[in-house]
Amino acid sequence: MAPLVSILIPAYNSERWIAETIKSALNQTWPRKEIIVVDDGSRDQTLATARRFASKTVAVISQENQGASAARNKALQLCQGDYIQWLDADDLLSPDKIQRQMEAGDVAGQSGIDQRRWPLGHTATGRQ
């Protein structure tokens, strides 16, 4: 069974982008994922927009405004994944981003891969 990847999305006043961000997470080709959106007391329609996606795969949490770090920490506390993909509320993922990163990790025998597909702990020269 493929490892579970948690896609964690802290959000604050992101009504303009949140739907597309969640869609990009849902459209990942990786077979096992959970998406956790933590709305940090938005004053716009971020929470209502995110709740339209609530499902078995997408959890939407609301908390009073405590800042981005608190929203990230809440998402981290709630996630169940073997791996974590942080995603800001105004960013998008290419559909195969997680798939490619996970496959690169398998090939390298690493449990962590950075955004450039380098195993964590390695420099650009490949040295540890």
Short mmCIF file of N, CA and C in Angstrom, two decimals:
data_model
loop_
_atom_site.label_atom_id
_atom_site.label_comp_id
_atom_site.label_asym_id
_atom_site.label_seq_id
_atom_site.Cartn_x
_atom_site.Cartn_y
_atom_site.Cartn_z
N MET A 1 0.84 -1.18 0.00
CA MET A 1 0.00 0.00 0.00
C MET A 1 0.89 1.25 0.00
N ALA A 2 0.52 2.21 -0.80
CA ALA A 2 1.29 3.46 -0.90
C ALA A 2 1.19 4.23 0.40
N PRO A 3 2.25 4.94 0.79
CA PRO A 3 2.19 5.77 1.99
C PRO A 3 1.15 6.88 1.85
N LEU A 4 0.60 7.29 2.97
CA LEU A 4 -0.36 8.40 2.99
C LEU A 4 0.41 9.72 3.03
N VAL A 5 0.05 10.64 2.15
CA VAL A 5 0.63 11.98 2.13
C VAL A 5 -0.41 12.96 2.63
N SER A 6 -0.05 13.74 3.64
CA SER A 6 -0.92 14.79 4.17
C SER A 6 -0.57 16.10 3.49
N ILE A 7 -1.55 16.70 2.85
CA ILE A 7 -1.38 18.01 2.23
C ILE A 7 -2.01 19.01 3.18
N LEU A 8 -1.17 19.86 3.77
CA LEU A 8 -1.60 20.77 4.84
C LEU A 8 -1.65 22.19 4.32
N ILE A 9 -2.82 22.82 4.46
CA ILE A 9 -3.06 24.14 3.89
C ILE A 9 -3.52 25.11 4.97
N PRO A 10 -2.63 25.94 5.50
CA PRO A 10 -3.07 27.02 6.39
C PRO A 10 -3.65 28.14 5.54
N ALA A 11 -4.74 28.75 6.00
CA ALA A 11 -5.40 29.77 5.18
C ALA A 11 -5.88 30.94 6.02
N TYR A 12 -5.71 32.13 5.48
CA TYR A 12 -6.24 33.35 6.11
C TYR A 12 -6.60 34.33 5.00
N ASN A 13 -7.86 34.72 4.97
CA ASN A 13 -8.36 35.66 3.96
C ASN A 13 -7.88 35.29 2.55
N SER A 14 -8.13 34.05 2.20
CA SER A 14 -7.65 33.49 0.92
C SER A 14 -8.79 33.11 -0.01
N GLU A 15 -9.93 33.75 0.18
CA GLU A 15 -11.12 33.43 -0.62
C GLU A 15 -10.82 33.42 -2.12
N ARG A 16 -9.99 34.33 -2.55
CA ARG A 16 -9.69 34.47 -3.98
C ARG A 16 -9.00 33.23 -4.56
N TRP A 17 -8.23 32.51 -3.75
CA TRP A 17 -7.40 31.41 -4.26
C TRP A 17 -7.74 30.03 -3.73
N ILE A 18 -8.41 29.94 -2.59
CA ILE A 18 -8.50 28.67 -1.87
C ILE A 18 -9.14 27.54 -2.69
N ALA A 19 -10.14 27.84 -3.49
CA ALA A 19 -10.79 26.78 -4.27
C ALA A 19 -9.80 26.14 -5.25
N GLU A 20 -9.05 26.95 -5.97
CA GLU A 20 -8.07 26.41 -6.92
C GLU A 20 -6.95 25.67 -6.21
N THR A 21 -6.57 26.16 -5.04
CA THR A 21 -5.52 25.48 -4.26
C THR A 21 -5.99 24.09 -3.84
N ILE A 22 -7.20 24.00 -3.31
CA ILE A 22 -7.73 22.70 -2.90
C ILE A 22 -7.89 21.77 -4.10
N LYS A 23 -8.37 22.30 -5.22
CA LYS A 23 -8.50 21.48 -6.43
C LYS A 23 -7.15 20.93 -6.86
N SER A 24 -6.10 21.75 -6.77
CA SER A 24 -4.78 21.25 -7.17
C SER A 24 -4.30 20.14 -6.25
N ALA A 25 -4.69 20.20 -4.99
CA ALA A 25 -4.36 19.12 -4.05
C ALA A 25 -5.17 17.86 -4.36
N LEU A 26 -6.45 18.04 -4.63
CA LEU A 26 -7.31 16.89 -4.96
C LEU A 26 -6.89 16.22 -6.26
N ASN A 27 -6.34 16.97 -7.19
CA ASN A 27 -5.97 16.44 -8.50
C ASN A 27 -4.61 15.76 -8.54
N GLN A 28 -4.00 15.55 -7.39
CA GLN A 28 -2.71 14.86 -7.35
C GLN A 28 -2.88 13.42 -7.84
N THR A 29 -1.91 12.95 -8.60
CA THR A 29 -1.96 11.58 -9.11
C THR A 29 -1.58 10.56 -8.04
N TRP A 30 -0.97 11.00 -6.96
CA TRP A 30 -0.61 10.08 -5.87
C TRP A 30 -1.90 9.48 -5.31
N PRO A 31 -1.97 8.16 -5.14
CA PRO A 31 -3.23 7.51 -4.79
C PRO A 31 -3.73 7.74 -3.36
N ARG A 32 -2.84 7.97 -2.40
CA ARG A 32 -3.29 8.09 -1.00
C ARG A 32 -2.90 9.46 -0.46
N LYS A 33 -3.92 10.26 -0.21
CA LYS A 33 -3.68 11.60 0.30
C LYS A 33 -4.82 12.02 1.21
N GLU A 34 -4.49 12.88 2.15
CA GLU A 34 -5.50 13.57 2.94
C GLU A 34 -5.16 15.05 2.83
N ILE A 35 -6.19 15.87 2.85
CA ILE A 35 -6.00 17.31 2.73
C ILE A 35 -6.62 17.94 3.97
N ILE A 36 -5.83 18.76 4.65
CA ILE A 36 -6.32 19.45 5.84
C ILE A 36 -6.15 20.94 5.63
N VAL A 37 -7.28 21.64 5.63
CA VAL A 37 -7.29 23.10 5.51
C VAL A 37 -7.60 23.66 6.89
N VAL A 38 -6.74 24.54 7.39
CA VAL A 38 -7.00 25.21 8.67
C VAL A 38 -7.22 26.68 8.38
N ASP A 39 -8.47 27.12 8.54
CA ASP A 39 -8.79 28.54 8.37
C ASP A 39 -8.48 29.25 9.68
N ASP A 40 -7.63 30.26 9.60
CA ASP A 40 -7.15 30.97 10.78
C ASP A 40 -7.96 32.25 11.01
N GLY A 41 -9.28 32.09 11.17
CA GLY A 41 -10.13 33.23 11.50
C GLY A 41 -10.31 34.22 10.37
N SER A 42 -10.40 33.74 9.15
CA SER A 42 -10.56 34.64 8.01
C SER A 42 -11.80 35.51 8.15
N ARG A 43 -11.71 36.72 7.60
CA ARG A 43 -12.83 37.66 7.63
C ARG A 43 -13.58 37.69 6.31
N ASP A 44 -13.10 36.94 5.34
CA ASP A 44 -13.79 36.86 4.05
C ASP A 44 -14.48 35.49 3.97
N GLN A 45 -14.69 34.98 2.79
CA GLN A 45 -15.42 33.72 2.60
C GLN A 45 -14.49 32.51 2.42
N THR A 46 -13.28 32.61 2.92
CA THR A 46 -12.34 31.48 2.82
C THR A 46 -12.93 30.21 3.42
N LEU A 47 -13.44 30.31 4.62
CA LEU A 47 -13.97 29.13 5.32
C LEU A 47 -15.15 28.53 4.56
N ALA A 48 -16.09 29.35 4.14
CA ALA A 48 -17.26 28.86 3.41
C ALA A 48 -16.84 28.20 2.10
N THR A 49 -15.89 28.80 1.41
CA THR A 49 -15.41 28.23 0.15
C THR A 49 -14.72 26.89 0.39
N ALA A 50 -13.87 26.82 1.39
CA ALA A 50 -13.17 25.57 1.70
C ALA A 50 -14.15 24.48 2.11
N ARG A 51 -15.16 24.84 2.87
CA ARG A 51 -16.14 23.84 3.33
C ARG A 51 -16.89 23.17 2.18
N ARG A 52 -16.97 23.81 1.04
CA ARG A 52 -17.62 23.18 -0.12
C ARG A 52 -16.86 21.93 -0.57
N PHE A 53 -15.61 21.81 -0.18
CA PHE A 53 -14.78 20.66 -0.56
C PHE A 53 -14.70 19.60 0.54
N ALA A 54 -15.30 19.87 1.69
CA ALA A 54 -15.21 18.94 2.82
C ALA A 54 -15.72 17.55 2.40
N SER A 55 -14.94 16.53 2.73
CA SER A 55 -15.26 15.16 2.33
C SER A 55 -14.41 14.22 3.17
N LYS A 56 -14.43 12.95 2.79
CA LYS A 56 -13.58 11.98 3.48
C LYS A 56 -12.10 12.32 3.29
N THR A 57 -11.77 12.93 2.16
CA THR A 57 -10.38 13.28 1.85
C THR A 57 -9.99 14.66 2.35
N VAL A 58 -10.95 15.58 2.43
CA VAL A 58 -10.66 16.98 2.78
C VAL A 58 -11.30 17.34 4.11
N ALA A 59 -10.46 17.66 5.09
CA ALA A 59 -10.94 18.15 6.39
C ALA A 59 -10.74 19.66 6.43
N VAL A 60 -11.77 20.36 6.87
CA VAL A 60 -11.69 21.82 6.97
C VAL A 60 -11.90 22.19 8.43
N ILE A 61 -10.91 22.86 9.00
CA ILE A 61 -10.91 23.23 10.41
C ILE A 61 -10.94 24.74 10.52
N SER A 62 -11.70 25.24 11.48
CA SER A 62 -11.75 26.68 11.73
C SER A 62 -11.21 26.97 13.12
N GLN A 63 -10.39 27.98 13.22
CA GLN A 63 -9.91 28.43 14.53
C GLN A 63 -9.90 29.95 14.53
N GLU A 64 -9.93 30.54 15.72
CA GLU A 64 -9.83 31.99 15.77
C GLU A 64 -8.42 32.40 15.35
N ASN A 65 -8.30 33.62 14.87
CA ASN A 65 -7.04 34.10 14.32
C ASN A 65 -5.93 34.06 15.36
N GLN A 66 -4.90 33.24 15.05
CA GLN A 66 -3.74 33.12 15.93
C GLN A 66 -2.44 33.24 15.14
N GLY A 67 -2.54 33.42 13.85
CA GLY A 67 -1.35 33.54 13.01
C GLY A 67 -1.04 32.28 12.23
N ALA A 68 -0.20 32.46 11.23
CA ALA A 68 0.13 31.36 10.32
C ALA A 68 0.78 30.17 11.02
N SER A 69 1.65 30.44 11.98
CA SER A 69 2.32 29.34 12.68
C SER A 69 1.33 28.48 13.44
N ALA A 70 0.36 29.11 14.09
CA ALA A 70 -0.66 28.36 14.83
C ALA A 70 -1.50 27.51 13.88
N ALA A 71 -1.83 28.04 12.71
CA ALA A 71 -2.60 27.28 11.73
C ALA A 71 -1.79 26.08 11.23
N ARG A 72 -0.52 26.28 10.98
CA ARG A 72 0.34 25.18 10.55
C ARG A 72 0.46 24.11 11.64
N ASN A 73 0.65 24.57 12.87
CA ASN A 73 0.76 23.62 13.98
C ASN A 73 -0.51 22.81 14.15
N LYS A 74 -1.68 23.45 14.00
CA LYS A 74 -2.96 22.74 14.12
C LYS A 74 -3.06 21.66 13.04
N ALA A 75 -2.73 22.02 11.81
CA ALA A 75 -2.78 21.05 10.72
C ALA A 75 -1.85 19.87 10.99
N LEU A 76 -0.66 20.18 11.48
CA LEU A 76 0.32 19.14 11.79
C LEU A 76 -0.18 18.21 12.89
N GLN A 77 -0.85 18.76 13.89
CA GLN A 77 -1.40 17.94 14.98
C GLN A 77 -2.48 16.98 14.48
N LEU A 78 -3.24 17.40 13.48
CA LEU A 78 -4.38 16.62 13.02
C LEU A 78 -4.04 15.60 11.93
N CYS A 79 -2.93 15.78 11.26
CA CYS A 79 -2.65 14.92 10.11
C CYS A 79 -2.26 13.51 10.53
N GLN A 80 -2.52 12.58 9.62
CA GLN A 80 -2.23 11.16 9.84
C GLN A 80 -1.20 10.62 8.87
N GLY A 81 -0.71 11.45 7.97
CA GLY A 81 0.14 10.99 6.88
C GLY A 81 1.52 10.51 7.29
N ASP A 82 2.08 9.69 6.42
CA ASP A 82 3.47 9.25 6.56
C ASP A 82 4.42 10.34 6.08
N TYR A 83 3.92 11.18 5.17
CA TYR A 83 4.68 12.29 4.60
C TYR A 83 3.80 13.53 4.61
N ILE A 84 4.46 14.70 4.61
CA ILE A 84 3.74 15.97 4.67
C ILE A 84 4.11 16.82 3.48
N GLN A 85 3.08 17.40 2.86
CA GLN A 85 3.25 18.39 1.79
C GLN A 85 2.61 19.68 2.28
N TRP A 86 3.42 20.69 2.57
CA TRP A 86 2.88 22.00 2.94
C TRP A 86 2.44 22.71 1.67
N LEU A 87 1.31 23.40 1.75
CA LEU A 87 0.79 24.12 0.59
C LEU A 87 0.14 25.40 1.08
N ASP A 88 0.70 26.55 0.70
CA ASP A 88 0.09 27.82 1.07
C ASP A 88 -1.22 27.98 0.31
N ALA A 89 -2.13 28.74 0.88
CA ALA A 89 -3.48 28.87 0.35
C ALA A 89 -3.54 29.58 -1.00
N ASP A 90 -2.46 30.22 -1.41
CA ASP A 90 -2.44 30.89 -2.71
C ASP A 90 -1.49 30.20 -3.69
N ASP A 91 -1.14 28.96 -3.42
CA ASP A 91 -0.24 28.20 -4.29
C ASP A 91 -0.97 27.04 -4.95
N LEU A 92 -0.38 26.53 -6.01
CA LEU A 92 -0.92 25.38 -6.74
C LEU A 92 0.15 24.31 -6.87
N LEU A 93 -0.28 23.07 -6.93
CA LEU A 93 0.62 21.94 -7.19
C LEU A 93 0.37 21.42 -8.60
N SER A 94 1.43 21.08 -9.32
CA SER A 94 1.22 20.39 -10.59
C SER A 94 0.66 19.01 -10.25
N PRO A 95 -0.17 18.44 -11.11
CA PRO A 95 -0.86 17.19 -10.77
C PRO A 95 0.04 16.03 -10.36
N ASP A 96 1.25 15.96 -10.89
CA ASP A 96 2.13 14.84 -10.58
C ASP A 96 3.23 15.20 -9.58
N LYS A 97 3.13 16.33 -8.92
CA LYS A 97 4.19 16.81 -8.02
C LYS A 97 4.51 15.79 -6.94
N ILE A 98 3.52 15.35 -6.20
CA ILE A 98 3.76 14.41 -5.10
C ILE A 98 4.21 13.05 -5.64
N GLN A 99 3.59 12.59 -6.70
CA GLN A 99 3.97 11.31 -7.32
C GLN A 99 5.46 11.30 -7.67
N ARG A 100 5.90 12.35 -8.34
CA ARG A 100 7.31 12.42 -8.75
C ARG A 100 8.24 12.51 -7.55
N GLN A 101 7.84 13.27 -6.55
CA GLN A 101 8.68 13.41 -5.37
C GLN A 101 8.78 12.09 -4.60
N MET A 102 7.67 11.40 -4.48
CA MET A 102 7.68 10.11 -3.78
C MET A 102 8.51 9.08 -4.54
N GLU A 103 8.39 9.06 -5.85
CA GLU A 103 9.18 8.14 -6.65
C GLU A 103 10.67 8.47 -6.55
N ALA A 104 11.02 9.75 -6.53
CA ALA A 104 12.42 10.15 -6.38
C ALA A 104 12.96 9.68 -5.03
N GLY A 105 12.15 9.75 -4.01
CA GLY A 105 12.56 9.28 -2.68
C GLY A 105 12.78 7.78 -2.66
N ASP A 106 11.91 7.04 -3.35
CA ASP A 106 12.09 5.59 -3.43
C ASP A 106 13.40 5.23 -4.12
N VAL A 107 13.69 5.89 -5.21
CA VAL A 107 14.91 5.61 -5.97
C VAL A 107 16.14 5.93 -5.14
N ALA A 108 16.08 7.05 -4.42
CA ALA A 108 17.23 7.48 -3.62
C ALA A 108 17.31 6.76 -2.28
N GLY A 109 16.24 6.02 -1.92
CA GLY A 109 16.22 5.35 -0.63
C GLY A 109 16.14 6.31 0.53
N GLN A 110 15.47 7.43 0.31
CA GLN A 110 15.37 8.47 1.33
C GLN A 110 13.92 8.62 1.78
N SER A 111 13.75 9.11 3.01
CA SER A 111 12.40 9.36 3.52
C SER A 111 12.01 10.81 3.38
N GLY A 112 12.91 11.67 2.92
CA GLY A 112 12.59 13.08 2.74
C GLY A 112 13.22 13.60 1.46
N ILE A 113 12.44 14.35 0.70
CA ILE A 113 12.90 14.91 -0.56
C ILE A 113 12.50 16.38 -0.57
N ASP A 114 13.41 17.26 -0.99
CA ASP A 114 13.05 18.68 -1.03
C ASP A 114 12.37 19.01 -2.36
N GLN A 115 12.01 20.28 -2.53
CA GLN A 115 11.25 20.68 -3.71
C GLN A 115 12.01 20.52 -5.03
N ARG A 116 13.32 20.38 -4.97
CA ARG A 116 14.11 20.17 -6.18
C ARG A 116 14.36 18.68 -6.42
N ARG A 117 13.72 17.82 -5.63
CA ARG A 117 13.82 16.37 -5.70
C ARG A 117 15.16 15.85 -5.23
N TRP A 118 15.85 16.61 -4.39
CA TRP A 118 17.08 16.15 -3.75
C TRP A 118 16.73 15.47 -2.44
N PRO A 119 17.35 14.34 -2.13
CA PRO A 119 17.13 13.74 -0.80
C PRO A 119 17.56 14.72 0.28
N LEU A 120 16.80 14.79 1.35
CA LEU A 120 17.15 15.69 2.45
C LEU A 120 18.51 15.31 3.01
N GLY A 121 19.30 16.31 3.36
CA GLY A 121 20.62 16.07 3.91
C GLY A 121 21.72 16.06 2.87
N HIS A 122 21.38 16.19 1.60
CA HIS A 122 22.37 16.21 0.53
C HIS A 122 22.51 17.62 -0.02
N THR A 123 23.70 17.96 -0.46
CA THR A 123 23.93 19.23 -1.13
C THR A 123 23.78 19.02 -2.63
N ALA A 124 23.90 20.08 -3.39
CA ALA A 124 23.77 19.98 -4.84
C ALA A 124 24.83 19.05 -5.44
N THR A 125 25.92 18.84 -4.74
CA THR A 125 26.96 17.93 -5.24
C THR A 125 26.68 16.49 -4.86
N GLY A 126 25.63 16.26 -4.07
CA GLY A 126 25.29 14.91 -3.65
C GLY A 126 25.97 14.48 -2.38
N ARG A 127 26.76 15.35 -1.78
CA ARG A 127 27.44 15.01 -0.53
C ARG A 127 26.49 15.20 0.64
N GLN A 128 26.70 14.40 1.68
CA GLN A 128 25.91 14.55 2.90
C GLN A 128 26.57 15.51 3.84
#
